[in-house]
Coordinates of C-alpha atoms and ligand atoms in Angstrom, one line a residue:
X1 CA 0.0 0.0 0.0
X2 CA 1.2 3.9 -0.9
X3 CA 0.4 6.6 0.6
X4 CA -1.3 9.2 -1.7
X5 CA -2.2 12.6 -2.3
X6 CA -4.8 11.7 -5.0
X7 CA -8.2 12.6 -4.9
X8 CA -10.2 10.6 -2.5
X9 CA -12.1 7.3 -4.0
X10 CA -15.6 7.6 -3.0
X11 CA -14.9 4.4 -0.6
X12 CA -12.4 6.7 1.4
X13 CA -12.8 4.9 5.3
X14 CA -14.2 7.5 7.4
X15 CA -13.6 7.3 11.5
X16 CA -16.6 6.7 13.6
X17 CA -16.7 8.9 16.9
X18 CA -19.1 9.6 19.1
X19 CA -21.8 8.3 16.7
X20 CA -20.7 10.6 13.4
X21 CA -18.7 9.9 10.6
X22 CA -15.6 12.0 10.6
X23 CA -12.8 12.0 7.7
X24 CA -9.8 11.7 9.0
X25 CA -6.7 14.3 8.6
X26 CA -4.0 11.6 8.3
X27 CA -2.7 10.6 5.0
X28 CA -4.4 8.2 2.8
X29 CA -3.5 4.7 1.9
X30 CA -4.7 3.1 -1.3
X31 CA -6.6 -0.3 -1.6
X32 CA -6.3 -2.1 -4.0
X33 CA -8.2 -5.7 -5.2
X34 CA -6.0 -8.4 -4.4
X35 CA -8.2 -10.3 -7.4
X36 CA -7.8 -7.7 -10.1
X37 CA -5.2 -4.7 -8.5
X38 CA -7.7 -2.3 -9.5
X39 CA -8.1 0.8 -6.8
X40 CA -11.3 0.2 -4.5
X41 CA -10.9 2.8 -1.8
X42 CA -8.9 4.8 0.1
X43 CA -7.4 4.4 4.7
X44 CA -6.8 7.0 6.4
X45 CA -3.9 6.7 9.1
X46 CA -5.7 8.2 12.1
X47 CA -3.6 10.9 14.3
X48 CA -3.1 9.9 17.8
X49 CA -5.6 13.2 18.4
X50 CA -8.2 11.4 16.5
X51 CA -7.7 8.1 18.3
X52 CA -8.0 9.6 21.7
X53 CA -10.9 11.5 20.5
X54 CA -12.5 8.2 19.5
X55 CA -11.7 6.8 23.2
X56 CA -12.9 10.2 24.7
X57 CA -16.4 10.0 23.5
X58 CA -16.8 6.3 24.3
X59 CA -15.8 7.2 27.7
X60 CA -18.3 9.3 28.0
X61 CA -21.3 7.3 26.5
X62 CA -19.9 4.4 28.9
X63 CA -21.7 5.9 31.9
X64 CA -25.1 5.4 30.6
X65 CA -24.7 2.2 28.5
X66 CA -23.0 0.5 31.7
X67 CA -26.3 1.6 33.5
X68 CA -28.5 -0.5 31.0
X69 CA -29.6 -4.0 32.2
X70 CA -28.0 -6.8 30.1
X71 CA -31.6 -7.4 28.3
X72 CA -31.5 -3.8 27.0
X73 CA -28.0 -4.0 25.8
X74 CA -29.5 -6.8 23.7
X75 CA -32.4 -4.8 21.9
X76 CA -30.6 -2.8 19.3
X77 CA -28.1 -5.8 18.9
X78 CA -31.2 -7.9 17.0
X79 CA -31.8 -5.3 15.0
X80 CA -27.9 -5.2 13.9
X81 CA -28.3 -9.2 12.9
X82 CA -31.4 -8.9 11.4
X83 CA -29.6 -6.0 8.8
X84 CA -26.5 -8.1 8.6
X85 CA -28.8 -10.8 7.2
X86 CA -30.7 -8.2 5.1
X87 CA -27.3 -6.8 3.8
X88 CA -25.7 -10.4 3.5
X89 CA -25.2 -10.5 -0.3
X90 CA -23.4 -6.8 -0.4
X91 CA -21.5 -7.7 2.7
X92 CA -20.1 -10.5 1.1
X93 CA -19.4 -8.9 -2.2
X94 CA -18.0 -6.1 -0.2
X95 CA -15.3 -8.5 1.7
X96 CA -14.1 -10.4 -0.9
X97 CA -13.2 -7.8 -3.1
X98 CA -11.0 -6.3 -0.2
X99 CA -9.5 -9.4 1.4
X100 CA -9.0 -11.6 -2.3
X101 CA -11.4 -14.6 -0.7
X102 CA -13.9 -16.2 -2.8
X103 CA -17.2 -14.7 -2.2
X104 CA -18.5 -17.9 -0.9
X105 CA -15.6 -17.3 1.8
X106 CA -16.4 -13.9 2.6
X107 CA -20.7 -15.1 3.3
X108 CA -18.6 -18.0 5.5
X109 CA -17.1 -15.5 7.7
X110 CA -19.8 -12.9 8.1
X111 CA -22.4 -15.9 9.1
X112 CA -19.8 -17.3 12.1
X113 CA -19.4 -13.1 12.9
X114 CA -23.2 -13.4 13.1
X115 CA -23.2 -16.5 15.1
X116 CA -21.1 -14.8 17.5
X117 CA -23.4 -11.9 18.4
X118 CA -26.2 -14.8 18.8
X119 CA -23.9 -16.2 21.2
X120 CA -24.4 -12.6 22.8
X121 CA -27.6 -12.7 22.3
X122 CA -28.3 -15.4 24.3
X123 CA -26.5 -14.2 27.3
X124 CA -29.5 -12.2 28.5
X125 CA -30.7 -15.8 29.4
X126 CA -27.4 -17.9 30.3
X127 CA -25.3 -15.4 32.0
X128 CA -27.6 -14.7 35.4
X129 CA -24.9 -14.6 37.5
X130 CA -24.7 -17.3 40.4
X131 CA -26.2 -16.6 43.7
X132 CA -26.2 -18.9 47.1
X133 CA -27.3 -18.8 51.3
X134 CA -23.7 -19.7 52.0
X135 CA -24.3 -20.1 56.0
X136 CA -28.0 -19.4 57.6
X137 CA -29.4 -15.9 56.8
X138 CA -26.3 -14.9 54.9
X139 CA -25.9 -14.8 50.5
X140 CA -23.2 -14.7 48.2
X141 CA -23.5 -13.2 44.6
X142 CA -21.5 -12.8 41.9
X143 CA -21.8 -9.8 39.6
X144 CA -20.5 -9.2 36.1
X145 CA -19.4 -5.8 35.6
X146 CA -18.1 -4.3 32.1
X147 CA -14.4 -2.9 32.0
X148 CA -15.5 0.5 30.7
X149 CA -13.3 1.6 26.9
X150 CA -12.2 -1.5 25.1
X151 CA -9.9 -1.8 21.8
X152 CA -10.5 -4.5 19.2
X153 CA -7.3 -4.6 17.1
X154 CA -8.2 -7.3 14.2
X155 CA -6.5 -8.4 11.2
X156 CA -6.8 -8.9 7.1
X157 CA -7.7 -11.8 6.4
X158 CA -11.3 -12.3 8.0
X159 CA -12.8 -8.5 7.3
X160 CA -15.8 -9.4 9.5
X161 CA -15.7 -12.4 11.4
X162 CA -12.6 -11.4 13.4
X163 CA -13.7 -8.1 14.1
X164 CA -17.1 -9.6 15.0
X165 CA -15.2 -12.4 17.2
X166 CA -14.9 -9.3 20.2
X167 CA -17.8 -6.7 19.4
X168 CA -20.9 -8.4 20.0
X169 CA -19.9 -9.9 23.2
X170 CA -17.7 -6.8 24.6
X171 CA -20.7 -4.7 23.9
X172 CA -23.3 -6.4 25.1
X173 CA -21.7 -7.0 28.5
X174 CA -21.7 -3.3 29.0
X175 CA -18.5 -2.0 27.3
X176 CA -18.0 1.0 24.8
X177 CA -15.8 -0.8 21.7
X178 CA -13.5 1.1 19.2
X179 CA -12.6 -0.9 16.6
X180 CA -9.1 -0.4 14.5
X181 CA -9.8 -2.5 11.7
X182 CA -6.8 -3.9 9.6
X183 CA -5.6 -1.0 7.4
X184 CA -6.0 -3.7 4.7
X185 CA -9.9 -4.8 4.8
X186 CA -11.4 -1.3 6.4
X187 CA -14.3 -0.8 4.0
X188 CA -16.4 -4.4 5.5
X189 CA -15.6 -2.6 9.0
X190 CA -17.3 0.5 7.9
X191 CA -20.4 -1.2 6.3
X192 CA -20.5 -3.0 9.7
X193 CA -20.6 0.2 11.6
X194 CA -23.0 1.6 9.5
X195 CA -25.0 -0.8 10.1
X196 CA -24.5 -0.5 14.1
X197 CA -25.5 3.0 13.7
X198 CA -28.9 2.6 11.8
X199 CA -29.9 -0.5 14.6
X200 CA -29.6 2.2 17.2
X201 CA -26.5 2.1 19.5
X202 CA -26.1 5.0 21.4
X203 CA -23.4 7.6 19.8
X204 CA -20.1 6.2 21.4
X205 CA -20.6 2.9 22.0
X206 CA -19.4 1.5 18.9
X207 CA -16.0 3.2 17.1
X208 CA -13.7 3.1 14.4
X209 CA -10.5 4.4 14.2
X210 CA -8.2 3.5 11.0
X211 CA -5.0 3.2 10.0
X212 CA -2.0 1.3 11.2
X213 CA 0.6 0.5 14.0
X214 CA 0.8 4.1 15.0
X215 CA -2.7 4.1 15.5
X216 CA -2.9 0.9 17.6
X217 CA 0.1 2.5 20.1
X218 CA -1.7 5.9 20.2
X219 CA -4.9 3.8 21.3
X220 CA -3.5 1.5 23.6
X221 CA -2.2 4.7 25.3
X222 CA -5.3 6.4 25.8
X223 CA -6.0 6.7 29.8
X224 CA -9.2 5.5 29.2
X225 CA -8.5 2.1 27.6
X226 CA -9.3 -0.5 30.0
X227 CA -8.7 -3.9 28.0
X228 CA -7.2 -4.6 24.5
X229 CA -8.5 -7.6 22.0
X230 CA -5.9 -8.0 19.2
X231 CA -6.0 -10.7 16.7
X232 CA -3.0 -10.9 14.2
X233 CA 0.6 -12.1 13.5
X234 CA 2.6 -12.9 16.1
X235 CA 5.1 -10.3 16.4
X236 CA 2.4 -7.5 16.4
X237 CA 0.4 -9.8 19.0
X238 CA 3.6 -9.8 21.1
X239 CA 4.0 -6.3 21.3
X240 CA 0.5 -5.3 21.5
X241 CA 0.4 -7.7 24.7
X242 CA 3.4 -6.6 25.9
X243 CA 2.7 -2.5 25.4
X244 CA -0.8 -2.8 27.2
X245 CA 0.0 -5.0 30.0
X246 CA 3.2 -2.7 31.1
X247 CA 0.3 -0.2 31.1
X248 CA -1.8 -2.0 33.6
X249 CA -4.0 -2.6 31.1
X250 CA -5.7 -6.0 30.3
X251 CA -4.9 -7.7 27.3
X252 CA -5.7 -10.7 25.2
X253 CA -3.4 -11.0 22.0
X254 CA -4.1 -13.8 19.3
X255 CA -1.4 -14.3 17.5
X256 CA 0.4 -16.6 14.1
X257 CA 0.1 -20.3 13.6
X258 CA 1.7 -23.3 12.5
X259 CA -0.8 -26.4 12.5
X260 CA 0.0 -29.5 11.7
X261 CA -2.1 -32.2 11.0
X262 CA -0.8 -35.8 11.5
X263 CA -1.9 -38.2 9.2
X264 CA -1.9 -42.4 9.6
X265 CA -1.9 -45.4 7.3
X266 CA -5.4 -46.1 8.9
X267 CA -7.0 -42.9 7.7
X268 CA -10.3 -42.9 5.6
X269 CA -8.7 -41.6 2.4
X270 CA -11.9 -39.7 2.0
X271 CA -12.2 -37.8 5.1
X272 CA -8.7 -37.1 4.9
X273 CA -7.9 -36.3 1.6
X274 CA -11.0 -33.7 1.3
X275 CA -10.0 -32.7 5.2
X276 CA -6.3 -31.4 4.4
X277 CA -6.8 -29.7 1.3
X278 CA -10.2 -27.7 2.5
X279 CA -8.2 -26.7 5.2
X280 CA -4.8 -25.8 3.4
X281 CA -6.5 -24.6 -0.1
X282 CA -9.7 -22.4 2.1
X283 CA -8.9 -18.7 2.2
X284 CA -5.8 -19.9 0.2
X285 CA -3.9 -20.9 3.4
X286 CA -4.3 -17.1 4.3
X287 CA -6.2 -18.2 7.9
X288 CA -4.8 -19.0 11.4
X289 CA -6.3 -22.7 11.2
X290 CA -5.0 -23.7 8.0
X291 CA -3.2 -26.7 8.3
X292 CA 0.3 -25.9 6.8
X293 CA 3.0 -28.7 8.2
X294 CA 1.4 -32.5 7.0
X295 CA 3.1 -34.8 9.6
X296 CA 3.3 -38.2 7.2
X297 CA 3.0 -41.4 9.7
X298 CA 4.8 -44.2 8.0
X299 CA 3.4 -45.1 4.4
X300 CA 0.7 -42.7 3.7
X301 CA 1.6 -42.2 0.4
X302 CA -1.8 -43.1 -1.1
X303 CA -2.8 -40.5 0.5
X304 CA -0.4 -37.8 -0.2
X305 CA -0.7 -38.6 -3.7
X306 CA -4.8 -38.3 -3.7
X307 CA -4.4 -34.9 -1.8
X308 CA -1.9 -33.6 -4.6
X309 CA -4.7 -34.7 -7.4
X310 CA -7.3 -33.2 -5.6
X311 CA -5.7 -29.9 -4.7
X312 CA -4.0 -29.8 -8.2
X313 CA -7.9 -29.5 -9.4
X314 CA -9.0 -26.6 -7.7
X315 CA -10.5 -24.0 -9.9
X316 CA -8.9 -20.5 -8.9
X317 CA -11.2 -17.2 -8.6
X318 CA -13.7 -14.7 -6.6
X319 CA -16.3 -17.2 -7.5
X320 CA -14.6 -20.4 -7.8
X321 CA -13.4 -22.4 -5.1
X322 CA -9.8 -20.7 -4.1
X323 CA -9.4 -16.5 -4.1
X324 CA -6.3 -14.5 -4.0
X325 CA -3.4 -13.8 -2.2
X326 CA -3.6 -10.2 -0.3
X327 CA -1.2 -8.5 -1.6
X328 CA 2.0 -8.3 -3.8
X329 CA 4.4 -8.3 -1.4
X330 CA 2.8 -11.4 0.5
X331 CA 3.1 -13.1 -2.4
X332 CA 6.7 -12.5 -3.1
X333 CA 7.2 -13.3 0.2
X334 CA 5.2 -16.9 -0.2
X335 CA 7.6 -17.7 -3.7
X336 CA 10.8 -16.8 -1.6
X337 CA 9.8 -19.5 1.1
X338 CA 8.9 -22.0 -1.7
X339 CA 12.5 -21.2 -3.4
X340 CA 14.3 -21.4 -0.8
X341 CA 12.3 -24.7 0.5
X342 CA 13.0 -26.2 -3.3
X343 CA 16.6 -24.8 -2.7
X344 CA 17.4 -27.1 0.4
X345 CA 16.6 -29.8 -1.1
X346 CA 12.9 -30.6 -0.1
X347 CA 11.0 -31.7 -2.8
X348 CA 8.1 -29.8 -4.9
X349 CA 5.3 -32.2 -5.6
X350 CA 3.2 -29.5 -7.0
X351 CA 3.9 -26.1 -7.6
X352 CA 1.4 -23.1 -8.3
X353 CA 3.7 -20.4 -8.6
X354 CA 3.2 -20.3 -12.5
X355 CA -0.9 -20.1 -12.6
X356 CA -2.5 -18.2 -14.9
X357 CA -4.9 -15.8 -13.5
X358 CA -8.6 -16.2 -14.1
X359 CA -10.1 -14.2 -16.9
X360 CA -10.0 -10.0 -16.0
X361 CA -7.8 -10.5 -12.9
X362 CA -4.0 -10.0 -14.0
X363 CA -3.3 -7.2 -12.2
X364 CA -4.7 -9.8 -9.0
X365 CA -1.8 -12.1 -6.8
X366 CA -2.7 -15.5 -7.9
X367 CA -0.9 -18.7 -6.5
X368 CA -2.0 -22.3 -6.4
X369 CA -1.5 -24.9 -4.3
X370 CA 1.4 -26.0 -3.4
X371 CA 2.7 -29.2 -1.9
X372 CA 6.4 -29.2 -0.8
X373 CA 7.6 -33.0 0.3
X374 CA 10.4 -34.5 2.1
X375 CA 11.3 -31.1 4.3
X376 CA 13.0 -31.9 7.1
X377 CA 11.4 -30.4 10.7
X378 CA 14.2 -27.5 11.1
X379 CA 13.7 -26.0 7.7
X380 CA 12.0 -22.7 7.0
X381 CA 9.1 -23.7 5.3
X382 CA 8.5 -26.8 8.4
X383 CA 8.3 -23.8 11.0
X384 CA 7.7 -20.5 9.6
X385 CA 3.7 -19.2 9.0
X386 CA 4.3 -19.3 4.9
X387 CA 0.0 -17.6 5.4
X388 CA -0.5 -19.4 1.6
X389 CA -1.8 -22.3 -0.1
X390 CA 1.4 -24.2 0.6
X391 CA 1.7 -27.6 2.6
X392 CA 4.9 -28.7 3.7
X393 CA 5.1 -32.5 4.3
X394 CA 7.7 -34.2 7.2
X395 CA 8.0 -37.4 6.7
X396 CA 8.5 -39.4 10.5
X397 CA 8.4 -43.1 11.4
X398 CA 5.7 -42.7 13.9
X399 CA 3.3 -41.2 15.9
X400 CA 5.5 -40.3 19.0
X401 CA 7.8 -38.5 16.7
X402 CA 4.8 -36.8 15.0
X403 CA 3.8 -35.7 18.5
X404 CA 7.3 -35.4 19.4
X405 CA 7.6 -32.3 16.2
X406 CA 3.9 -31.1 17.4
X407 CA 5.6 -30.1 21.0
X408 CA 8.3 -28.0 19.3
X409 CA 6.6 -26.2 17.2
X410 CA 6.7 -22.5 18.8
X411 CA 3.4 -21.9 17.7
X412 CA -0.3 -24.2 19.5
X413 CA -3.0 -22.8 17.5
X414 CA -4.8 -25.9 16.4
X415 CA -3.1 -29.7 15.3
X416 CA -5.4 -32.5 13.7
X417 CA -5.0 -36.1 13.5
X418 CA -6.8 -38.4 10.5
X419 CA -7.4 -42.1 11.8
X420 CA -10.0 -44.2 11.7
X421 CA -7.9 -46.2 15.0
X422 CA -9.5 -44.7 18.4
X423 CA -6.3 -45.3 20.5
X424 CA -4.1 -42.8 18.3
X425 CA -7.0 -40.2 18.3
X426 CA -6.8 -40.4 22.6
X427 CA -3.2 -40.2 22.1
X428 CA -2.7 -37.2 19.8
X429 CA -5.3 -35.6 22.2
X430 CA -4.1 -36.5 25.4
X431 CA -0.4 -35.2 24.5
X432 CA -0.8 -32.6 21.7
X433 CA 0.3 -28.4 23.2
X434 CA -1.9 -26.7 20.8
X435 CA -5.4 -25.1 22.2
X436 CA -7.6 -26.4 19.1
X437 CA -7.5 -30.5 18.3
X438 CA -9.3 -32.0 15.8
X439 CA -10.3 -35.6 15.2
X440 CA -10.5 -36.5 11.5
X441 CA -11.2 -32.8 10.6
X442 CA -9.0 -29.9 9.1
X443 CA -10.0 -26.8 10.7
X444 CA -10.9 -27.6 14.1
X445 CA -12.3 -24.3 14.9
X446 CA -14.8 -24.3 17.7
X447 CA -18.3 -23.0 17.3
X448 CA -19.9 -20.9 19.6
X449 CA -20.5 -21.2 22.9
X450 CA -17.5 -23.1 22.7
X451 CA -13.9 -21.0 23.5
X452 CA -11.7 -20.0 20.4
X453 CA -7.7 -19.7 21.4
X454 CA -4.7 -21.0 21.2
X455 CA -1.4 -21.7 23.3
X456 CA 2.3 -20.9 23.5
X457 CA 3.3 -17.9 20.4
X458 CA -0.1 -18.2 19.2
X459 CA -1.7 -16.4 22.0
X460 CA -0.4 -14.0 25.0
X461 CA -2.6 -13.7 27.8
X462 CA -5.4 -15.5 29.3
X463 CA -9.1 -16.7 28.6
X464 CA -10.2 -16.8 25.1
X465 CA -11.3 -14.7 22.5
X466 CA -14.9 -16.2 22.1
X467 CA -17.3 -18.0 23.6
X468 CA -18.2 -18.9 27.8
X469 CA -14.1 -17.7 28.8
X470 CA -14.4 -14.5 26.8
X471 CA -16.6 -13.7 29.3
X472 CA -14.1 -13.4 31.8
X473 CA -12.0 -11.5 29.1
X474 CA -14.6 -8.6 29.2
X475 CA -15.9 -7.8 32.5
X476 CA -14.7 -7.8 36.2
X477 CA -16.3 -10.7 38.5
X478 CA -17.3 -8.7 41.2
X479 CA -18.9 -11.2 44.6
X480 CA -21.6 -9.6 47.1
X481 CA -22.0 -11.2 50.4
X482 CA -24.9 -9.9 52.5
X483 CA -26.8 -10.4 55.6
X484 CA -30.1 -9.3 56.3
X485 CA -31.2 -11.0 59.6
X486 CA -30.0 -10.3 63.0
X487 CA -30.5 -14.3 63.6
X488 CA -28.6 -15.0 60.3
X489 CA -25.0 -17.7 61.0
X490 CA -22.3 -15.9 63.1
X491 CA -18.8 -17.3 62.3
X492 CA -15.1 -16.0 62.6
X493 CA -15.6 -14.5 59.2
X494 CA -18.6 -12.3 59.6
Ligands
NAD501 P1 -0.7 -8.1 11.3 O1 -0.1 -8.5 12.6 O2 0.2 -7.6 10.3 O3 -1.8 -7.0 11.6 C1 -2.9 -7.2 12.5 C2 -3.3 -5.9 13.0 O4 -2.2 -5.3 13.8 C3 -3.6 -4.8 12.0 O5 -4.7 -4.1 12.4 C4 -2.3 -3.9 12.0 O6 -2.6 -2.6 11.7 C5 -1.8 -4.1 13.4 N1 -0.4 -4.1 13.6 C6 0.5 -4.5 12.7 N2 1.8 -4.4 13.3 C7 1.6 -3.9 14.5 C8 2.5 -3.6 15.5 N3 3.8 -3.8 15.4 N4 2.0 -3.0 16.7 C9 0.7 -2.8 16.8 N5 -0.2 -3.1 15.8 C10 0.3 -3.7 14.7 O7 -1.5 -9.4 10.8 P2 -2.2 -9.6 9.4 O8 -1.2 -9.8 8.3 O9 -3.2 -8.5 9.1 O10 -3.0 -10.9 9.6 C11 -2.4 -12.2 9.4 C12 -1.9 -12.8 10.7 O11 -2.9 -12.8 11.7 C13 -1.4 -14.2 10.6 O12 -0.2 -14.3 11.3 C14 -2.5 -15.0 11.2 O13 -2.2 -16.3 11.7 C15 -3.0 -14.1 12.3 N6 -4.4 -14.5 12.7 C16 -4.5 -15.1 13.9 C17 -5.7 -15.5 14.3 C18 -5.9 -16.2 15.6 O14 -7.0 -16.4 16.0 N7 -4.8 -16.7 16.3 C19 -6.9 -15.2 13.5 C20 -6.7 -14.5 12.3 C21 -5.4 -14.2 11.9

């Protein structure tokens, strides 16, 4: 991305503060299609004045939403799903031509966003607290309370369903959220606030302030900042982590991944087969739960050669079955791995670096799969986040080894195992290190209620980003103990 003095395109990102659209006075970024490289809109890279403008007004609306009762908060968040649904079809459109996924993708992505803020939703009914008569005559109750300004810090490659991971939940349980979408995918975010606006959040409750790093910092500095949500690579997770917590501030920081997925002579050759390349193909390996490293148990060749037929097939295209890469310089990046991979002597079993792109879209970054075989576990494209349709494949002996690789690995977002033999499955899940583990399936991503979050590089801090142990993420637990009756239980406590 440039910076630009041009005129503004009519999608220039505007920042939401206290409830009005505001252009920003920081320089403009261009974006650009990742399936055709034609312009789409214009970013803006927020002043830190802007941001704690942003964090200054949802301060002040706090006071007042805070004072709501959890089944209010709820009321103008139905009316936000029911014109997500309405504006389903744009929203889609809208996300694939600024992230590069197939449109079919992008719909994916919104609907889990969605299923989050049902999640919230449904809190007005689940989340009632706990309350007990501890001794005779005297209660105890627990109480959640919202945090006050929180900061959602989300990355490219999901434009709504990260961003929608934090919002629906952070809101509902009483805090005011500003959003700093990824400087690469802004324009879903600002449909998405629109549409927060029009279901009728009070001004300052929901904001958006663009732009990049500087941004983030200038946020995370604000006073008023009382948690931070980042989802990203892990270097900017690390820092983000480490820059709010020596603040005092509460943080949660989702970072790179790695995942393996182990696969066994036993396998079903269907489930598996379809399994790894949905997961390494979908999004073209641009998603934190691809599976990247194949972990080949013994003789699995007939498999490995089935998954190189199948992902060799894949029809490439906004409306076909694998998008784009982001941008150009991810995809230079992605060819240098795969040359350098080729270059130690690992073996390429199917190479997409020379696809033609689909009709209209040369100016787009196209790559197809890719299968690099025979690396060995220390090599680059074993251990780095390549973030492309690339599988790298380690050949071991067996399944203690494949574990033993599993354990190394600096990153624990998710690891799958394909077997059709119940005592491996226990195995891999009683010793794998990464947070998500999946039985015979290739993205084991959990679906609300259940927690989303991994271990070790992959994520810095505690509780998860979704689901029941966001909860704790989002508010203070706050415990009353009261007494009413002069006859209530005396003890050395009370
Ligand atoms: P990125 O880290 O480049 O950017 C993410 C966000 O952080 C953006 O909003 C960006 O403006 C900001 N940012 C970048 N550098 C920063 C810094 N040094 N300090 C503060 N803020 C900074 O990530 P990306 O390229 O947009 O997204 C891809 C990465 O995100 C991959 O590594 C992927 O695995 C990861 N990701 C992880 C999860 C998860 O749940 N663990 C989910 C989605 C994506």
């Amino acid at each position: 991305m440039t910076l630009v003095s041009a005129r503004p395109h009519p999608h220039t990102c505007h920042n939401l503060i206290g409830g009005n659209w505001h252009p920003s006075s920081g320089g403009l970024r261009e974006l650009l299609s990742p399936h055709d490289g034609s312009l789409i809109g214009h970013v803006p890279m927020s002043t830190a004045a802007e941001a704690q403008e942003a964090v200054r007004a949802a301060a002040q609306a706090f006071p007042a939403w805070r004072a709501l009762t959890l089944k209010e908060r709820t009321v103008p968040l139905f009316r936000w799903r029911e014109l997500m649904l309405t504006h389903l079809a744009e929203l889609s459109a809208l996300a694939a031509s600024e992230s590069g996924k197939t449109v079919a993708e992008a719909r994916a992505g919104i609907l889990k966003g969605i299923e989050v803020a049902e999640f919230a939703l449904s809190l007005q009914n689940l989340d009632s607290g706990g309350s007990m008569e501890v001794s005779q005559g005297v209660t105890c109750q627990m109480q959640r309370r919202p945090l006050g300004v929180v900061v959602g810090i989300t990355p490219f490659n999901f434009p709504a369903m990260v961003p929608l991971w934090m919002i629906p939940i952070a809101m509902t349980v009483g805090n005011c959220f500003v959003l700093k979408p990824s400087e690469k995918v802004p324009l879903t975010s600002q449909k998405i606030g629109e549409l927060f606006v029009a279901a009728g959040y009070p001004a300052g409750v929901f904001s958006i302030v663009n732009g990049g790093k500087d941004t983030v910092e200038a946020l995370i500095d604000c006073k008023d900042v009382a948690a931070v949500g980042f989802v990203g690579s892990t270097p900017a997770a690390r820092a983000v982590y480490q820059r709010a917590t020596n603040l005092g501030k509460r943080a949660l920081a989702l970072g790179g991944a790695k995942n393996p997925v182990i696969l066994v002579p036993d396998a079903d050759p269907d489930l598996s087969v379809q399994g790894i390349v949905d997961s390494f193909t979908g999004c073209a390996g641009q998603r934190c739960m691809a599976a990247s490293l194949l972990i080949a148990v013994g003789n699995v060749d007939h498999l490995i050669s089935a998954v190189v037929k199948k992902a060799a097939s894949l029809k490439l295209g906004k409306d076909q079955q694998m998008g784009a890469i982001i941008d150009a310089a991810a995809k230079t990046r992605i060819n240098d791995i795969i040359g350098r991979a080729e270059h130690s002597g690992a073996k390429l079993i199917l190479d997409g670096r020379k696809v033609t792109a689909p009709t209209g879209c040369n100016g787009g970054h196209w790559l197809a799969p890719t299968i690099i075989d025979h690396a060995t576990p220390d090599m680059e494209c074993a251990t780095t986040e390549i973030f492309g349709p690339v599988l790298t494949i380690v050949r071991v002996p067996d399944l203690s080894t494949a574990l033993a690789l599993e354990a190394v690995s600096t990153y624990g977002n998710a690891v799958s195992v394909f077997t059709t033999n119940g005592r491996v499955a226990r195995t891999v899940t009683e010793h794998a290190t990464s947070g998500m583990i999946g039985i015979n399936i290739g993205v084991p991503v959990p679906r609300e209620p259940f927690s989303f979050g991994g271990t070790k590089s992959s994520k810095f801090g505690h509780g998860d980003i979704t689901g029941k142990s966001s909860l704790d993420f989002w508010t203070h637990l706050v415990k009353l103990t009261s007494k009413w009756s002069g006859t209530a239980a005396q003890n050395w406590m009370s």
